[in-house]
CSV table of C-alpha atoms in Angstrom, one decimal:
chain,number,residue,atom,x,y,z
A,186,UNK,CA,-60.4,141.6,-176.4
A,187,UNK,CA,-61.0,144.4,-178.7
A,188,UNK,CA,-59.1,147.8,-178.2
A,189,UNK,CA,-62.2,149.6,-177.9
A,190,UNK,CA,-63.1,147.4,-174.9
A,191,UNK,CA,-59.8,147.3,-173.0
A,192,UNK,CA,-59.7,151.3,-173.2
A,193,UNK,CA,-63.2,151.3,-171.6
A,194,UNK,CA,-62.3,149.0,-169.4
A,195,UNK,CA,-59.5,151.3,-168.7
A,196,UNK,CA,-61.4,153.8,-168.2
A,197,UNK,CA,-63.9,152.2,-165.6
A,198,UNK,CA,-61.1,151.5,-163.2
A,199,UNK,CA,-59.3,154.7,-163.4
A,200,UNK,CA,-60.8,158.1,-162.1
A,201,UNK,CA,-58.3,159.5,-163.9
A,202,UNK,CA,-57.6,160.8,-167.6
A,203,UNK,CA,-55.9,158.3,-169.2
A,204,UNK,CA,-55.8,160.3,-172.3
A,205,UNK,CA,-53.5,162.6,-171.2
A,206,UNK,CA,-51.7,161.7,-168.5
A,207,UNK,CA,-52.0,164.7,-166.1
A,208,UNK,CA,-53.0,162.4,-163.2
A,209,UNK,CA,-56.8,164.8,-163.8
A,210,UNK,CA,-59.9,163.1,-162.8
A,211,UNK,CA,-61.4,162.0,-166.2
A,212,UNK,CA,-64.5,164.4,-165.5
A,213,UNK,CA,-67.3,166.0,-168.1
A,214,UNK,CA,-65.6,169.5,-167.2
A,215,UNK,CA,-62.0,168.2,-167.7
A,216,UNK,CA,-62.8,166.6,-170.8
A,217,UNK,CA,-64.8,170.0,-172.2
A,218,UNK,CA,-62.3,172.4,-170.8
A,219,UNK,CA,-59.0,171.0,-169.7
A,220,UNK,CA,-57.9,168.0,-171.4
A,221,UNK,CA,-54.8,168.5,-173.2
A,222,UNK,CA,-56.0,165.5,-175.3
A,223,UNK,CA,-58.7,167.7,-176.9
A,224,UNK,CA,-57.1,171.3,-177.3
A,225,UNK,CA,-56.9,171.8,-181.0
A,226,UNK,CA,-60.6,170.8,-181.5
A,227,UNK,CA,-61.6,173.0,-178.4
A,228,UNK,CA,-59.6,176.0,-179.1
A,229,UNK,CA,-60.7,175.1,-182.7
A,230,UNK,CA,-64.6,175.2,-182.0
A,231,UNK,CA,-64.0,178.2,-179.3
A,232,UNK,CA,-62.8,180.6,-182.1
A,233,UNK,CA,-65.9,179.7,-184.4
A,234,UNK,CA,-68.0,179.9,-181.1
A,235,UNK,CA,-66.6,183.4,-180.6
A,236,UNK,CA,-67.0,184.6,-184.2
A,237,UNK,CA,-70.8,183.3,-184.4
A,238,UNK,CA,-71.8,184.8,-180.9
A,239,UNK,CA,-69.8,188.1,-181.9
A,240,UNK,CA,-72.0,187.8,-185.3
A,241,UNK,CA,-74.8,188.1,-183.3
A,242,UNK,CA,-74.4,191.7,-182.0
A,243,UNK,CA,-74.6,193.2,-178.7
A,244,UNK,CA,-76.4,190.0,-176.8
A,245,UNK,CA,-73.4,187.3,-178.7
A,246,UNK,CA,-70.9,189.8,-177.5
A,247,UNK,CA,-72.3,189.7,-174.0
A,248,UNK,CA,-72.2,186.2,-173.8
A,249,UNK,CA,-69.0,185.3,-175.3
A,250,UNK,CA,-67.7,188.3,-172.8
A,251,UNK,CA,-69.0,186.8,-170.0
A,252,UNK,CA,-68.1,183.0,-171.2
A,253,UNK,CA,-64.8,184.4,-171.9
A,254,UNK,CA,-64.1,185.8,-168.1
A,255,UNK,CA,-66.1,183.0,-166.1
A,256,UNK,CA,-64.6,180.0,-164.3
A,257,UNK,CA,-64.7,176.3,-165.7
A,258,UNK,CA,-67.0,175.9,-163.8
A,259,UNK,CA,-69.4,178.7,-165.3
A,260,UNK,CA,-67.8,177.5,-168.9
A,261,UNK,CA,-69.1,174.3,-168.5
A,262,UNK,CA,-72.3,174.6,-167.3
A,263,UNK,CA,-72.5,177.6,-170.5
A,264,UNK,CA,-71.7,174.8,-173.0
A,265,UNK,CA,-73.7,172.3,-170.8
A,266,UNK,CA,-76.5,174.6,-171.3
A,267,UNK,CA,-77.4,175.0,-167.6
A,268,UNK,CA,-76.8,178.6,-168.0
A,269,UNK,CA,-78.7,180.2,-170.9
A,270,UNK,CA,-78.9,183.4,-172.5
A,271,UNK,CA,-81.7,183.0,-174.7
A,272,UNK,CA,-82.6,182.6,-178.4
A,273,UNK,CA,-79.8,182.6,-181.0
A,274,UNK,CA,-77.3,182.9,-178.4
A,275,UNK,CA,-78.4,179.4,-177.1
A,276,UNK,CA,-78.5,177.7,-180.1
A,277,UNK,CA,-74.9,179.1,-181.6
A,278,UNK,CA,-73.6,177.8,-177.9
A,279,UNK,CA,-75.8,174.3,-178.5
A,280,UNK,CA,-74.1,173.7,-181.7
A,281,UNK,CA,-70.6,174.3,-180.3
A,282,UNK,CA,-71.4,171.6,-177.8
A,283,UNK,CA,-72.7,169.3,-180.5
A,284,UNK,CA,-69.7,169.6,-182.6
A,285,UNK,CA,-67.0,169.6,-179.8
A,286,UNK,CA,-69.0,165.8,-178.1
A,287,UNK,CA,-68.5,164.6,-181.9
A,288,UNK,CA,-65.2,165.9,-183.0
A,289,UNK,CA,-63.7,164.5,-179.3
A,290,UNK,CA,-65.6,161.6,-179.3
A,291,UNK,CA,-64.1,160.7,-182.7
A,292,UNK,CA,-60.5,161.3,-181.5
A,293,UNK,CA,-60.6,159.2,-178.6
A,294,UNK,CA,-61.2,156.3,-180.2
A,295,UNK,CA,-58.4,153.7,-180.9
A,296,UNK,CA,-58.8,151.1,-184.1
């Protein structure tokens, strides 16, 4: 059996993060916002998120404000893009999300 398929395996019979070891459920909001696992590339991706809203003006500083100060909850459904603010906003936001599945996709797998 393959590494690939004995994490996944893994990972089917455990509710919890494997990754890190926190005993966390292995959720889409603890993957996006709490994982220890993934911390450089969020807090990474975060920064440019901040500086590209804050580029924006007055509506990127609103929304990195209020992404800033909201829950996990709110955070994730921000980056899930339940929540929307509209135009540029979205779109800096929609390319944070696209980067941060790729960049943690990549570093959880094992070869």
């Amino acid at each position: 059996m393959s590494q690939q398929s004995a994490d996944d395996q893994k990972l089917e019979s455990s509710p919890t993060c494997w990754h890190c070891k926190t005993g966390e459920a292995e959720t889409i909001g603890h993957v996006l916002l709490a994982c220890p696992k993934y911390e450089e590339i969020r807090r990474e991706l975060l920064n440019q998120l901040r500086q590209n809203l804050e580029s924006l003006g007055e509506r990127g500083n609103h929304a990195w404000s209020c992404f800033a100060r909201g829950s996990l909850s709110y955070q994730m459904q921000v980056i899930l893009g339940v929540l929307q603010f509209g135009g540029l906003v979205d779109e800096a936001i929609a390319q944070f999300s696209s980067e941060y599945a790729a960049k943690a996709w990549n570093g959880r797998i094992v070869i």
